[in-house]
CSV table of C-alpha atoms in Angstrom, one decimal:
chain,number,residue,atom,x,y,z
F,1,UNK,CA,0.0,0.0,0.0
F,2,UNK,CA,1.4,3.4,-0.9
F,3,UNK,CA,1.8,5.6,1.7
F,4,UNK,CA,-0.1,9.1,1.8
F,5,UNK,CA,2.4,10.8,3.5
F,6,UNK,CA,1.3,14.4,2.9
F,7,UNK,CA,1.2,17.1,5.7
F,8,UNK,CA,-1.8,17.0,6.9
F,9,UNK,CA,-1.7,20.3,8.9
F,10,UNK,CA,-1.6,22.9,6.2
F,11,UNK,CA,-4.9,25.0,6.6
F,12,UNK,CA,-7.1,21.9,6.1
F,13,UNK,CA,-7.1,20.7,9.6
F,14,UNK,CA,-9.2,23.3,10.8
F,15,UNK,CA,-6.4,23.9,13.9
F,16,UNK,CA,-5.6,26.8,12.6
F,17,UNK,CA,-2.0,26.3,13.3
F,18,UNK,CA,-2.8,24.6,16.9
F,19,UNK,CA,-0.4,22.2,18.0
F,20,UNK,CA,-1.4,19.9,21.2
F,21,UNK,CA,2.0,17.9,22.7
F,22,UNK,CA,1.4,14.4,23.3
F,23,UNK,CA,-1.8,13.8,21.2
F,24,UNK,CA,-3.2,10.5,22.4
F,25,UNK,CA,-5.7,7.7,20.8
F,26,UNK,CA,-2.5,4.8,19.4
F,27,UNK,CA,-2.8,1.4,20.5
F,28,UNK,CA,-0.3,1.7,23.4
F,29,UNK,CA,-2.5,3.7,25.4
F,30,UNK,CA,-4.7,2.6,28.5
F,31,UNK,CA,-8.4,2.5,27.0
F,32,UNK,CA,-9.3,3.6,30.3
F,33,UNK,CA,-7.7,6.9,29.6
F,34,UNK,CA,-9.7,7.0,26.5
F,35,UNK,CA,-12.8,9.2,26.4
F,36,UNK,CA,-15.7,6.7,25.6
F,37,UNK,CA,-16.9,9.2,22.3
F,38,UNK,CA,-13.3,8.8,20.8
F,39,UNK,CA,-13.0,4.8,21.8
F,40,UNK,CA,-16.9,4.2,19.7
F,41,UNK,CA,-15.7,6.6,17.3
F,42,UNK,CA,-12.9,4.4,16.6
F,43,UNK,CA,-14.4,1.5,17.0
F,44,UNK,CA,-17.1,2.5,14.0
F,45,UNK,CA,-14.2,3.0,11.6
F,46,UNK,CA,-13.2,-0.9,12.2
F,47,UNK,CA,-16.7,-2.3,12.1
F,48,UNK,CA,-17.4,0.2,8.6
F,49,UNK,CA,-18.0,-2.4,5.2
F,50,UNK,CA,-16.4,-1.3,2.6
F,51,UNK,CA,-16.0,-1.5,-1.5
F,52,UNK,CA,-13.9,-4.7,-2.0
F,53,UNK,CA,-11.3,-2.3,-4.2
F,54,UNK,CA,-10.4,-0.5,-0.9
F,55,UNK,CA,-7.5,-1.9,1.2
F,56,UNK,CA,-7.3,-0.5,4.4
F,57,UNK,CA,-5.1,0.0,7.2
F,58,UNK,CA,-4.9,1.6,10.7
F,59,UNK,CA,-1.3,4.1,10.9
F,60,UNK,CA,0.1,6.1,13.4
F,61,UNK,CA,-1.7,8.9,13.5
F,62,UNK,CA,-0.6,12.7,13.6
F,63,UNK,CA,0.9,13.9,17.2
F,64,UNK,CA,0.6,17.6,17.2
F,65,UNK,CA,-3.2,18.0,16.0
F,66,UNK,CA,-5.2,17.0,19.0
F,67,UNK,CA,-5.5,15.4,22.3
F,68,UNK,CA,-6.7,12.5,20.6
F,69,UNK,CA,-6.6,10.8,17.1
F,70,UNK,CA,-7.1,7.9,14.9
F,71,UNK,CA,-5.5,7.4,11.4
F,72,UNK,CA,-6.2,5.4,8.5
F,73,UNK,CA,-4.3,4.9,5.0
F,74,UNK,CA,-6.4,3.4,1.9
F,75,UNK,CA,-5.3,2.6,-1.5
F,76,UNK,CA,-8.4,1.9,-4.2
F,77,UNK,CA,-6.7,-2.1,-6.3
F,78,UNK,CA,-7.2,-3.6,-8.7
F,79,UNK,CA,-5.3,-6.9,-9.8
F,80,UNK,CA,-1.9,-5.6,-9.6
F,81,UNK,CA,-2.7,-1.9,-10.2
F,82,UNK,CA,-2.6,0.8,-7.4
F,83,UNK,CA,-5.2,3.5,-9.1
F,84,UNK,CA,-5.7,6.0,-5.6
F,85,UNK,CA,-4.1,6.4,-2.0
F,86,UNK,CA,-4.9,8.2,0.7
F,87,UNK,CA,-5.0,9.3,4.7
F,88,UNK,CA,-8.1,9.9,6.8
F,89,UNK,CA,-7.3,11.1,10.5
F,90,UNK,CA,-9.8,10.8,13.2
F,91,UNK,CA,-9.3,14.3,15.7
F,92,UNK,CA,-10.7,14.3,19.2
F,93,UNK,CA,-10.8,17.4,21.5
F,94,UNK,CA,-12.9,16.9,24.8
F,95,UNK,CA,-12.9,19.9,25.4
F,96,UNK,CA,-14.1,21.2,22.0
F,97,UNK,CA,-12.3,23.9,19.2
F,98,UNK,CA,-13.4,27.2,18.4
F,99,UNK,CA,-12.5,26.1,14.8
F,100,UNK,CA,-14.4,22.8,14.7
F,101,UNK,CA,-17.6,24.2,15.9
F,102,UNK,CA,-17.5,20.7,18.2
F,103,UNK,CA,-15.4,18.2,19.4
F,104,UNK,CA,-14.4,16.0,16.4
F,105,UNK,CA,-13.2,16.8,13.0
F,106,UNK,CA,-12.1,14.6,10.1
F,107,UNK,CA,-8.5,15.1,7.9
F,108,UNK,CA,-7.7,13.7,4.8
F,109,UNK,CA,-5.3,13.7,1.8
F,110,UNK,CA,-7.0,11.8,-1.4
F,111,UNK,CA,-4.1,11.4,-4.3
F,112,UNK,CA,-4.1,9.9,-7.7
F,113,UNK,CA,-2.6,10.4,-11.2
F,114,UNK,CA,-4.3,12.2,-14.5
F,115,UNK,CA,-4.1,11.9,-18.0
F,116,UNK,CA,-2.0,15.0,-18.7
F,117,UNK,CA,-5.5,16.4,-20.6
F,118,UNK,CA,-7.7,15.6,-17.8
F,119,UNK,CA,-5.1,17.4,-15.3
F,120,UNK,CA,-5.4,20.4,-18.0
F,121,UNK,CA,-8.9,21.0,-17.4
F,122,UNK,CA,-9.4,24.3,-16.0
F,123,UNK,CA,-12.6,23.1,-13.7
F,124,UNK,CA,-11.1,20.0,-12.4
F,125,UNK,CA,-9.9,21.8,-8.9
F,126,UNK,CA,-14.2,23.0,-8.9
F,127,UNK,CA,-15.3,19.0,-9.9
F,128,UNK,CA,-13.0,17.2,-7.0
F,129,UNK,CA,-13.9,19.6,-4.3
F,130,UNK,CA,-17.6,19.0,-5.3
F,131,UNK,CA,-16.7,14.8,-5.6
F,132,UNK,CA,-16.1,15.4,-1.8
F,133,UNK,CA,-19.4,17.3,-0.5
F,134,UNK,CA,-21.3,14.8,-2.9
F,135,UNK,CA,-19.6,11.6,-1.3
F,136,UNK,CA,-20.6,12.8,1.9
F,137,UNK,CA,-24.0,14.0,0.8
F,138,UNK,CA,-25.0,10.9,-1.0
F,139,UNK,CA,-24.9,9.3,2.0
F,140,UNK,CA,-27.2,12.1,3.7
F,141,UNK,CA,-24.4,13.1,6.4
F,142,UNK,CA,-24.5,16.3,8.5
F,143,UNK,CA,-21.0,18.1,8.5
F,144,UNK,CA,-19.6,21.5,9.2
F,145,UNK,CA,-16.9,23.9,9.1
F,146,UNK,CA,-15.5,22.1,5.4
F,147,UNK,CA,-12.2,23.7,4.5
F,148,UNK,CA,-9.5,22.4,2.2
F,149,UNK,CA,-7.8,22.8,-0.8
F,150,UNK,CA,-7.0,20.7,-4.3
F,151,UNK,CA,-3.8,21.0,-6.0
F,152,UNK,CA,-2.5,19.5,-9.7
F,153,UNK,CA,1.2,18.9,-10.5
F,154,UNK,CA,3.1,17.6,-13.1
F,155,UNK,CA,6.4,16.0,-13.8
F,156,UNK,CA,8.6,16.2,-16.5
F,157,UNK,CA,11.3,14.2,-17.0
F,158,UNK,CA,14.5,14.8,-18.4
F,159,UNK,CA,18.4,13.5,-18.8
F,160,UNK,CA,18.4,9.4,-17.9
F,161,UNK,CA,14.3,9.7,-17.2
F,162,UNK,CA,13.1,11.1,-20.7
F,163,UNK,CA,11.6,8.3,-21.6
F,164,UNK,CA,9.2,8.4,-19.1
F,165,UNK,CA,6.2,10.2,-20.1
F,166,UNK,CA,4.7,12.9,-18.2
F,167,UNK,CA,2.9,12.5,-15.4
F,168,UNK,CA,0.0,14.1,-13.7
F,169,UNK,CA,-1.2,14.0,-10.1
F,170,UNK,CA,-4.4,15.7,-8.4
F,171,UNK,CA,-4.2,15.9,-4.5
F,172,UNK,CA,-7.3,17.1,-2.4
F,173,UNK,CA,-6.7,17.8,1.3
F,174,UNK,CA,-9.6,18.7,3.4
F,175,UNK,CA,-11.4,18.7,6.8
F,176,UNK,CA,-14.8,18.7,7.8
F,177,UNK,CA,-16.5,18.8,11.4
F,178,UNK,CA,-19.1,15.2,11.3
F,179,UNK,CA,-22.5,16.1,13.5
F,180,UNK,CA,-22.4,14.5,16.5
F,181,UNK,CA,-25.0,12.1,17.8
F,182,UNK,CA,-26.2,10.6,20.5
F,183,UNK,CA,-23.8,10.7,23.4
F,184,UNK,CA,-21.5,13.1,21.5
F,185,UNK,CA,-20.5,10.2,18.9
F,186,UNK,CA,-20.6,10.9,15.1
F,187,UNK,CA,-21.8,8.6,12.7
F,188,UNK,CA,-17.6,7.8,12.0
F,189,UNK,CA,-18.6,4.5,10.0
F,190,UNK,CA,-20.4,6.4,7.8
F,191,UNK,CA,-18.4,9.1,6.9
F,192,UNK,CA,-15.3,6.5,6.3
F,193,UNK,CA,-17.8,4.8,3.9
F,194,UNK,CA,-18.1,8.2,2.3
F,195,UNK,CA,-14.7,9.2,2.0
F,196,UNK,CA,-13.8,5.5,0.3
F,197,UNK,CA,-16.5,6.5,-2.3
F,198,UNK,CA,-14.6,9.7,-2.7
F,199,UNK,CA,-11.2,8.3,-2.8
F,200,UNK,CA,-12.4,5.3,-5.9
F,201,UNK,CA,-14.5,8.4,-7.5
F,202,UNK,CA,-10.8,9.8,-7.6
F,203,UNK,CA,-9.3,6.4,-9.2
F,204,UNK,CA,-11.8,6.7,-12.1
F,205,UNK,CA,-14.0,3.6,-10.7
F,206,UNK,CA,-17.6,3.6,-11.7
F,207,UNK,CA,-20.4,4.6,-8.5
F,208,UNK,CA,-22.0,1.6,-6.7
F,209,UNK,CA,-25.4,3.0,-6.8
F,210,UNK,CA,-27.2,4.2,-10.0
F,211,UNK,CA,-25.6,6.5,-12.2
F,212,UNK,CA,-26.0,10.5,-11.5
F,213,UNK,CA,-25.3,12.2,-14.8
F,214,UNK,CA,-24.5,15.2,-13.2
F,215,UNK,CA,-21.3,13.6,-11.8
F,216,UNK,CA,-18.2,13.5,-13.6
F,217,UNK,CA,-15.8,10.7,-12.9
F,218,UNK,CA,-12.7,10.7,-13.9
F,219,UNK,CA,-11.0,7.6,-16.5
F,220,UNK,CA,-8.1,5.0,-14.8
F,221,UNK,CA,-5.0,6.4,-14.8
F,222,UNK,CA,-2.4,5.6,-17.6
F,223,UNK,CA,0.0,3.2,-16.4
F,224,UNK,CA,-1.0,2.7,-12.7
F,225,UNK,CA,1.8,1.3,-10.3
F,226,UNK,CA,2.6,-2.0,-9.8
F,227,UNK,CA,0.7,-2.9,-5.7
C-alpha cells in the first residue's frame, strides 16, 4: 500500500496552526484513559464495510493536531494496479475547538494520477472539491466547518528519465467537522464509507449505486503502479 504521507496540517485541519503535545488515541494507550466518544468513534471505523477495491489499514496517527486521534491509509486495487491512495485522521478534542464548531473533526489527503489532458482542465480543482461534498451527501451526512484545498502537479522528465512520459497528479486535502450524535459520537462508519467513495471516485471507478449524470468521474489512470 502506498503511503499518503502528505502534511496534513496545512490550513485543512481546521487547527488553525494549533499544536497539542502528546496527542493521544495509538494502540499503546490505556483504553481507560480514553474518552468513551473517541473509543466508539474508533471502534465504528473498524466495524465500517467497505467497497472490495479498498485496502485499508490503521497508521500512526498525527501527534501535534489533538489530544486524541485515529488514522487510516487506503489505497483503491485492482489486480496488480494501485489507481488512488490516501489518509483519513480521526481528531478528538474533549474539550471542544473554536474552529471545529464541536469536538471532532475529520482530515484527509485523497491522491491519484491524471491523464495529462484531464489534469489540464481548467474546472477539475471546482469538480474534486464538489466529488467530496457529494460523497458525503449521498450518503445524507450532517457536517460543518468544510475547508481544504485541491492541488495539480506535473512532472517532466528529463536527462536518464526522458523516456518516461509525463505524469499528472491531483491531490485534495480537506477537513470537515461530522455532526455529532447521540452521546457526542458521530456517525464515524459512515463518513469512512463516504470518504472510500470519494477516494475510488478519484481512481476513475464507476459509482456503486445508479448513475448520477450530473457527476463526472474521472478515466483509470495511464500506467498505474505495480501494488
Amino acid at each position: 500500500m502506498a503511503a499518503a504521507q502528505g502534511r496534513l496540517s496545512d490550513g485543512a485541519d481546521g487547527t488553525n496552526g494549533r499544536a497539542t503535545e502528546g496527542a493521544k488515541g495509538s494502540p499503546s494507550e490505556s483504553a481507560d484513559a480514553v474518552p468513551p466518544p473517541f473509543r466508539s468513534a474508533v471502534e465504528a471505523l473498524g466495524a465500517a464495510r467497505l467497497r472490495p477495491q479498498v485496502e485499508i489499514e490503521p497508521v500512526p496517527p498525527p501527534r501535534r493536531l489533538a489530544p486524541y486521534a485515529h488514522a487510516l491509509e487506503a489505497s483503491v486495487v485492482e489486480g496488480e494496479d494501485e489507481l488512488a491512495d490516501g489518509r483519513l485522521v480521526l481528531l478528538h478534542d474533549p474539550a471542544g475547538h473554536e474552529g471545529w464548531h464541536g469536538t471532532f473533526r475529520l482530515v484527509t489527503l485523497v491522491r491519484a494520477e491524471l491523464e495529462p489532458e484531464m489534469a489540464a482542465d481548467p474546472l477539475l480543482p471546482e469538480v474534486c472539491w464538489s466529488w467530496l461534498t457529494g460523497a458525503l451527501g449521498a450518503r445524507g451526512l450532517s457536517y460543518g466547518e468544510p475547508s481544504g484545498t485541491v492541488t495539480r502537479a506535473a512532472s517532466h522528465y528529463f536527462g536518464g528519465l526522458s523516456q518516461r512520459p509525463a505524469a499528472s497528479q491531483i491531490e485534495i486535502r480537506a477537513s470537515w467537522s461530522p455532526r455529532e450524535g447521540a452521546l457526542g459520537v458521530p456517525d464515524a462508519a459512515a463518513h469512512l464509507a463516504g470518504w472510500c467513495d470519494l477516494l475510488c471516485q478519484v481512481a476513475g471507478l464507476p459509482p456503486t449505486g445508479p448513475a448520477d449524470g450530473s457527476v463526472v468521474t474521472l478515466p483509470q489512470r495511464r500506467g498505474p503502479q505495480a501494488h
